[in-house]
PDB file of C-alpha atoms and ligand atoms in Angstrom:
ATOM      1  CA  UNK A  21      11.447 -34.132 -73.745  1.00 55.00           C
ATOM      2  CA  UNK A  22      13.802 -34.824 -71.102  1.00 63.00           C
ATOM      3  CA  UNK A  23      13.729 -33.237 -68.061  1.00 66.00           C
ATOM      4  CA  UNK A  24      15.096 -30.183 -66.689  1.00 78.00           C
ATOM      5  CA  UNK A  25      17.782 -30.268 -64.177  1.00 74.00           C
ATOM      6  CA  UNK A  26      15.800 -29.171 -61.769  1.00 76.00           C
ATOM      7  CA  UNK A  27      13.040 -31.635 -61.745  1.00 80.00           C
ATOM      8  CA  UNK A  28      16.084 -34.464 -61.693  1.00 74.00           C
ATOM      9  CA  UNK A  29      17.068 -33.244 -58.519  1.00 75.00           C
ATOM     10  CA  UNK A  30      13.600 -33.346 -57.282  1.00 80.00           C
ATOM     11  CA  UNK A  31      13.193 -36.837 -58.259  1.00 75.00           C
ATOM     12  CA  UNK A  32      16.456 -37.708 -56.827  1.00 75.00           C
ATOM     13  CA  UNK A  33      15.732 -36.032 -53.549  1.00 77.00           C
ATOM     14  CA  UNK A  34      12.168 -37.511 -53.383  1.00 79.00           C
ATOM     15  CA  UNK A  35      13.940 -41.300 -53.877  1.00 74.00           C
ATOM     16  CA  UNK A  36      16.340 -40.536 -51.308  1.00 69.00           C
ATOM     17  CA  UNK A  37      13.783 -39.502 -48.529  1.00 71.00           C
ATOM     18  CA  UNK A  38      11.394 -42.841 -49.396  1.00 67.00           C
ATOM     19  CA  UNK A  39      14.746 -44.676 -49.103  1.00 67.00           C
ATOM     20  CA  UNK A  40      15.591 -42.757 -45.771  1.00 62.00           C
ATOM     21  CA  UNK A  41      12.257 -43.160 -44.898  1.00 67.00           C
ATOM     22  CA  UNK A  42      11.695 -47.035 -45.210  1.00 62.00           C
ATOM     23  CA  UNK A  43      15.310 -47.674 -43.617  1.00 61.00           C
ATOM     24  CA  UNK A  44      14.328 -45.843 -40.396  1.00 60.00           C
ATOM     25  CA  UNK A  45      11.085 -47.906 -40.282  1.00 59.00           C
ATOM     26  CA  UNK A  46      13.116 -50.813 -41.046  1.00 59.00           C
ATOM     27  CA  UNK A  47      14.918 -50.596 -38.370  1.00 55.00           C
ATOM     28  CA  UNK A  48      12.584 -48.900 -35.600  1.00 53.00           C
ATOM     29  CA  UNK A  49      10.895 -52.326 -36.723  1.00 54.00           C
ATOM     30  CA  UNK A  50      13.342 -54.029 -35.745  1.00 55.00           C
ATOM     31  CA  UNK A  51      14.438 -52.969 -32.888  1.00 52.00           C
ATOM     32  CA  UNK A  52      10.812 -52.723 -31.290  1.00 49.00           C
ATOM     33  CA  UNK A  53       9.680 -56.985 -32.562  1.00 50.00           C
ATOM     34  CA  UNK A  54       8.613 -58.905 -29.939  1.00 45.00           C
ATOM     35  CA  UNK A  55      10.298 -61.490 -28.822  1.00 44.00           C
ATOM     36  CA  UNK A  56       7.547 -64.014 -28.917  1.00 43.00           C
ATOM     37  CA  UNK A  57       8.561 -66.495 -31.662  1.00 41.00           C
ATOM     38  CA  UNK A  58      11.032 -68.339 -29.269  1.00 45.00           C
ATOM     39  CA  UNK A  59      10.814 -71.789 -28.913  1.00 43.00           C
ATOM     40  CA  UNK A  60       8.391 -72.943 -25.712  1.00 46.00           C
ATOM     41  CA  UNK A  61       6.217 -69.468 -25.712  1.00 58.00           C
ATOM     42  CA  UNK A  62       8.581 -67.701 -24.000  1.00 90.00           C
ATOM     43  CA  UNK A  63      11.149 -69.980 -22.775  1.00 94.00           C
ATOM     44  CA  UNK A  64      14.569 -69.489 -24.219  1.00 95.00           C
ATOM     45  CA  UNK A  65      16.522 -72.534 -22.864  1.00 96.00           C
ATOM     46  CA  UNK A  66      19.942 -72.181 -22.830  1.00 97.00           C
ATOM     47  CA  UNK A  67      23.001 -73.630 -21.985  1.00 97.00           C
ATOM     48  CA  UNK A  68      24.221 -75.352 -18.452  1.00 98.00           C
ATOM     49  CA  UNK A  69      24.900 -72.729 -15.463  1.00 97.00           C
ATOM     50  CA  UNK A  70      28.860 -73.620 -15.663  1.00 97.00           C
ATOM     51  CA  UNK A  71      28.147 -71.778 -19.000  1.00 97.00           C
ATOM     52  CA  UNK A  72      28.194 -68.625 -17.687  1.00 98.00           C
ATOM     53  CA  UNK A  73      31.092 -68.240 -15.090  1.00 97.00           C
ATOM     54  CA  UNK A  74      31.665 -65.073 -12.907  1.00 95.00           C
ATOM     55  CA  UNK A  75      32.078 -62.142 -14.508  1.00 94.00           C
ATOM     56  CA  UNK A  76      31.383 -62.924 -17.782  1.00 95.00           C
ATOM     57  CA  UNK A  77      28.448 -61.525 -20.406  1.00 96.00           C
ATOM     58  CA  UNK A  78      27.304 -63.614 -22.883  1.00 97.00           C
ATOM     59  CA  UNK A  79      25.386 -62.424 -25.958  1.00 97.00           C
ATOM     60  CA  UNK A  80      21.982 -64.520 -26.952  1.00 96.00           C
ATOM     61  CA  UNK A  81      21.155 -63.557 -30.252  1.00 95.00           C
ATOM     62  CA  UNK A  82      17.849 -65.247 -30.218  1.00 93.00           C
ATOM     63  CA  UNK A  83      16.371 -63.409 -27.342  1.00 94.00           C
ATOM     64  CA  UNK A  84      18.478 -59.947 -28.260  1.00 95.00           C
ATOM     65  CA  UNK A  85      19.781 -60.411 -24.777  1.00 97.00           C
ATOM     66  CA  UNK A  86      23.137 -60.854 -22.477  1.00 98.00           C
ATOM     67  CA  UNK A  87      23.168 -63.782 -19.745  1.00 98.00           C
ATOM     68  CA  UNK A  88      25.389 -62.103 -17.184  1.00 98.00           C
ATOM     69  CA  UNK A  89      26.832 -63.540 -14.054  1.00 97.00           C
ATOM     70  CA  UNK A  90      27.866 -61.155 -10.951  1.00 95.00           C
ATOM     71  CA  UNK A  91      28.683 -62.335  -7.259  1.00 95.00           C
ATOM     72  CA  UNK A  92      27.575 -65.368  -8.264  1.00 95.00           C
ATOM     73  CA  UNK A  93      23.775 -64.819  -9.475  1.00 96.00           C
ATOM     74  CA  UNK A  94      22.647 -65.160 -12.954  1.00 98.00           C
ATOM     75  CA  UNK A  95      20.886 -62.544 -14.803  1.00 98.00           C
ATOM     76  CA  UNK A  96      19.695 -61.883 -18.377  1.00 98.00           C
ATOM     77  CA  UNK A  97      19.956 -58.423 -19.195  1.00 97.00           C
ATOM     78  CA  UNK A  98      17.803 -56.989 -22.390  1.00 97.00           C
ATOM     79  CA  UNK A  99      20.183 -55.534 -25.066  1.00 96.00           C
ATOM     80  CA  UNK A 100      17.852 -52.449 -25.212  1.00 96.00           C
ATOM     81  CA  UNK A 101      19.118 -49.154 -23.302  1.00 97.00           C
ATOM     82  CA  UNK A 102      16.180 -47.557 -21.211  1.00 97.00           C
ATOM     83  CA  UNK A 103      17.192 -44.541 -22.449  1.00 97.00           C
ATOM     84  CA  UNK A 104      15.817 -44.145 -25.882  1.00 96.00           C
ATOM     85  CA  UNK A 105      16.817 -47.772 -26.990  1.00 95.00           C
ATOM     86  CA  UNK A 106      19.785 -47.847 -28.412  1.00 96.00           C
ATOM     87  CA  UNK A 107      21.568 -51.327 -28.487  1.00 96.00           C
ATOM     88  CA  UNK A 108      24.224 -51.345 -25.579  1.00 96.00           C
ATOM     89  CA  UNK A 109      26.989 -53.923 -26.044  1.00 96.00           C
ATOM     90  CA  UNK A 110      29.398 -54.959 -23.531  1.00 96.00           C
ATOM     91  CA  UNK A 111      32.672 -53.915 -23.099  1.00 95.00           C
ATOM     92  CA  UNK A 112      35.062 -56.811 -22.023  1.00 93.00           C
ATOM     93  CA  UNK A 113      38.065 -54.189 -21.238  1.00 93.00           C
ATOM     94  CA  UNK A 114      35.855 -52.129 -18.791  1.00 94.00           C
ATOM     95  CA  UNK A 115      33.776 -55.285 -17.379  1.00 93.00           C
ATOM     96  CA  UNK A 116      30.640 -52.689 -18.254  1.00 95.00           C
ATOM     97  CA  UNK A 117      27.917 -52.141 -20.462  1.00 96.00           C
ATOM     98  CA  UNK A 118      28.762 -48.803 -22.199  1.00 96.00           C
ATOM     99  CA  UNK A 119      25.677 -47.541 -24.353  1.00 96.00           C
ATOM    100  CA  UNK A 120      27.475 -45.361 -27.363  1.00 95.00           C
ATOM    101  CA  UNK A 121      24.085 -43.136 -28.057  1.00 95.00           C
ATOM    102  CA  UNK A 122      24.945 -41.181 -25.189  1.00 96.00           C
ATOM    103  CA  UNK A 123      27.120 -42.673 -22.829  1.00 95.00           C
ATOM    104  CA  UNK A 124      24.904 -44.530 -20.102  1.00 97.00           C
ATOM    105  CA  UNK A 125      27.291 -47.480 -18.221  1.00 96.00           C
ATOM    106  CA  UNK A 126      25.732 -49.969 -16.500  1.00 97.00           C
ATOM    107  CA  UNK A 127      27.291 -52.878 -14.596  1.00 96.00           C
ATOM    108  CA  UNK A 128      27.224 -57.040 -15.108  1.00 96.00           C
ATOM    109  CA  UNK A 129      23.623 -57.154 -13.637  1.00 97.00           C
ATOM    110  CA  UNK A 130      22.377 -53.927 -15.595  1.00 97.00           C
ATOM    111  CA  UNK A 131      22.210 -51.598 -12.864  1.00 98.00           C
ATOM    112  CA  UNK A 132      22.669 -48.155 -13.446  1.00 98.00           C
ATOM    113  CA  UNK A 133      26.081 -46.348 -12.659  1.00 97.00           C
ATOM    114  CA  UNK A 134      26.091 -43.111 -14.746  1.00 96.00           C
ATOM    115  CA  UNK A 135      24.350 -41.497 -17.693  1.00 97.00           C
ATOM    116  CA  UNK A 136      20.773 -40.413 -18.764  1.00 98.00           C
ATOM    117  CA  UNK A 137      19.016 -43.320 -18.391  1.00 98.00           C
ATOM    118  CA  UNK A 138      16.639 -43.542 -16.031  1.00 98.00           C
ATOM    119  CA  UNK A 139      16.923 -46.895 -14.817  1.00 98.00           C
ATOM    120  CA  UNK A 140      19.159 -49.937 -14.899  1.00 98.00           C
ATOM    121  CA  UNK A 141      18.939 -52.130 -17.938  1.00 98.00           C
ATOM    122  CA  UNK A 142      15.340 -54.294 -18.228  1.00 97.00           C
ATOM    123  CA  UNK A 143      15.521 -57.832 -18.170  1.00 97.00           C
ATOM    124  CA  UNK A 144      13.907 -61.026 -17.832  1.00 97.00           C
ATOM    125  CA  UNK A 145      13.403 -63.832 -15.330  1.00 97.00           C
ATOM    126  CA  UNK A 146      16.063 -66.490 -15.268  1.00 97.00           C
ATOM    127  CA  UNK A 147      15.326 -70.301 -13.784  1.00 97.00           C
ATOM    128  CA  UNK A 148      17.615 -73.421 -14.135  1.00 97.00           C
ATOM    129  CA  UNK A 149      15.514 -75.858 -15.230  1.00 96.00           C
ATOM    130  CA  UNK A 150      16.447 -80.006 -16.571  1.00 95.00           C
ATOM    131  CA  UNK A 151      20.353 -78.396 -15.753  1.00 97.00           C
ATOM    132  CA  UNK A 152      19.870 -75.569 -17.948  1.00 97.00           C
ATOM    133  CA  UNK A 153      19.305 -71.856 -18.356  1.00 97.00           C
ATOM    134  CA  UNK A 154      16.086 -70.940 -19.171  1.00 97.00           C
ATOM    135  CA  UNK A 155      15.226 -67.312 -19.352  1.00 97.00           C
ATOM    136  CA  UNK A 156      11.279 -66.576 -19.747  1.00 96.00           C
ATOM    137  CA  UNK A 157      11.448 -63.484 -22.406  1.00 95.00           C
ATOM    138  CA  UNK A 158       7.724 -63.467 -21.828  1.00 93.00           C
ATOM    139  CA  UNK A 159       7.916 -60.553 -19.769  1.00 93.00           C
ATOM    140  CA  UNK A 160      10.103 -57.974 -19.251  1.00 95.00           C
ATOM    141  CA  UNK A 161      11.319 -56.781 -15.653  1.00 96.00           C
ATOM    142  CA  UNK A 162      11.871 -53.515 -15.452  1.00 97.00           C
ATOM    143  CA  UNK A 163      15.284 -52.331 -14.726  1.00 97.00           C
ATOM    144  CA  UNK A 164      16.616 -51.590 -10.840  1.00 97.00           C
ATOM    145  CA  UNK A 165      15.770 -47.651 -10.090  1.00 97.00           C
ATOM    146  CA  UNK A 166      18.773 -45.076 -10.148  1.00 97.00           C
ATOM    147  CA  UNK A 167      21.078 -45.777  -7.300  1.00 94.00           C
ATOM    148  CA  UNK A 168      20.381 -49.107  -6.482  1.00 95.00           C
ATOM    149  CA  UNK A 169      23.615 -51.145  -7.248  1.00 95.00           C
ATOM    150  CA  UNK A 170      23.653 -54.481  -5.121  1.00 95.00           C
ATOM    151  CA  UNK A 171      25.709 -56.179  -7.246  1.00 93.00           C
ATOM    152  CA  UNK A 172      28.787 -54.108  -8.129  1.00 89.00           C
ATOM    153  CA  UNK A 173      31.791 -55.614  -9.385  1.00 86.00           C
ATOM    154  CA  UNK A 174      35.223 -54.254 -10.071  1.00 84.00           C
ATOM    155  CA  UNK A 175      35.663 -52.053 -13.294  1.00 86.00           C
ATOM    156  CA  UNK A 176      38.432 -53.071 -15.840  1.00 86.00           C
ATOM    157  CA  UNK A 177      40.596 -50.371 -16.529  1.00 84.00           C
ATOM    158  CA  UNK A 178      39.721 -50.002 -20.379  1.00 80.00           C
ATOM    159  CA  UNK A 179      36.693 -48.375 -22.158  1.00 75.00           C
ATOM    160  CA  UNK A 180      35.096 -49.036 -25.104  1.00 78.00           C
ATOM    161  CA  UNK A 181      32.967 -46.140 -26.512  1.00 67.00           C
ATOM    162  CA  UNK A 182      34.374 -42.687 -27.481  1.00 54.00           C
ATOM    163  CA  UNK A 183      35.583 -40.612 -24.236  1.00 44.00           C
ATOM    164  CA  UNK A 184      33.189 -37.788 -25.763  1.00 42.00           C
ATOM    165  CA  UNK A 185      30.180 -39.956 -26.839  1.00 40.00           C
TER     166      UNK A 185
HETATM  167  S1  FES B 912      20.074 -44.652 -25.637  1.00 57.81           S
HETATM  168 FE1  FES B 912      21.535 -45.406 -24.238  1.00 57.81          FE
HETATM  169  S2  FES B 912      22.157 -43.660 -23.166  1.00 57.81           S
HETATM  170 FE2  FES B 912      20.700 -42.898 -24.574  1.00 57.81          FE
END
């Protein structure tokens, strides 16, 4: 007997939310893995300082992190928004991180200039060690509190996410 119409669409609807289902967990996953398995327990060596000249942001896929450099100090910046952790990527045409969930910017060192987030971007502790980056992805450093921008730089005059996002 086949079956009815109805009972098709229930076992079509039922696939879809267990495929739904396991993609969102998939990916909350994901985005929520330690970052533990990195070479050295922790240590994430990297490339020379000259690597990383002023002004620039630098993706690390490894660590799921951006090695920034702004008036002249170092930082490595976790790709994670403090908001509700959406994955912020950097826009080279603004000089800004520019989180497209819901529109939280954030300078070259991660601190917070507008948005709902409640903090600047978290990172991690950076040391130059043997003539090379090494970022300790250990532990996390929570990001600066609202208002506290010591390390400002100049804004491009392009934007990357939607002017309504
Ligand atoms: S997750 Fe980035 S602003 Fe909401």
């Amino acid at each position: 007997m086949s079956p009815t119409r109805r009972e098709a669409l229930k076992t079509s609807w039922m696939i879809g939310s267990g495929l739904l289902a396991g993609a969102a967990a998939w990916t909350t996953m994901e985005a929520l893995a330690p970052l533990a398995n990195v070479e050295g327990g922790g240590a994430l060596p990297l490339l020379p300082p000259e690597a990383y000249p002023e002004g620039s942001a630098t993706f690390v896929r490894t660590g799921r992190l951006y090695v920034t450099r702004a008036k002249g100090e170092l930082f490595a910046i976790s790709q994670k928004c403090p908001h509700l952790g959406c994955r912020v990527p950097y826009c080279a045409a603004s000089g800004r991180f520019e989180c497209p969930c819901h529109g939280s910017v954030y300078n070259l060192a991660g601190e917070h200039i507008s948005g709902p987030a409640p903090r600047g971007m978290d990172g991690y502790r950076v040391q130059i060690e043997n003539g090379r980056v090494v970022v300790d992805v250990s532990a996390v450093i929570e990001g600066a509190p609202l208002g506290e921008r010591r390390f400002d730089t100049p804004a491009g005059s392009g934007e990357c996410r939607d002017a309504d996002a």
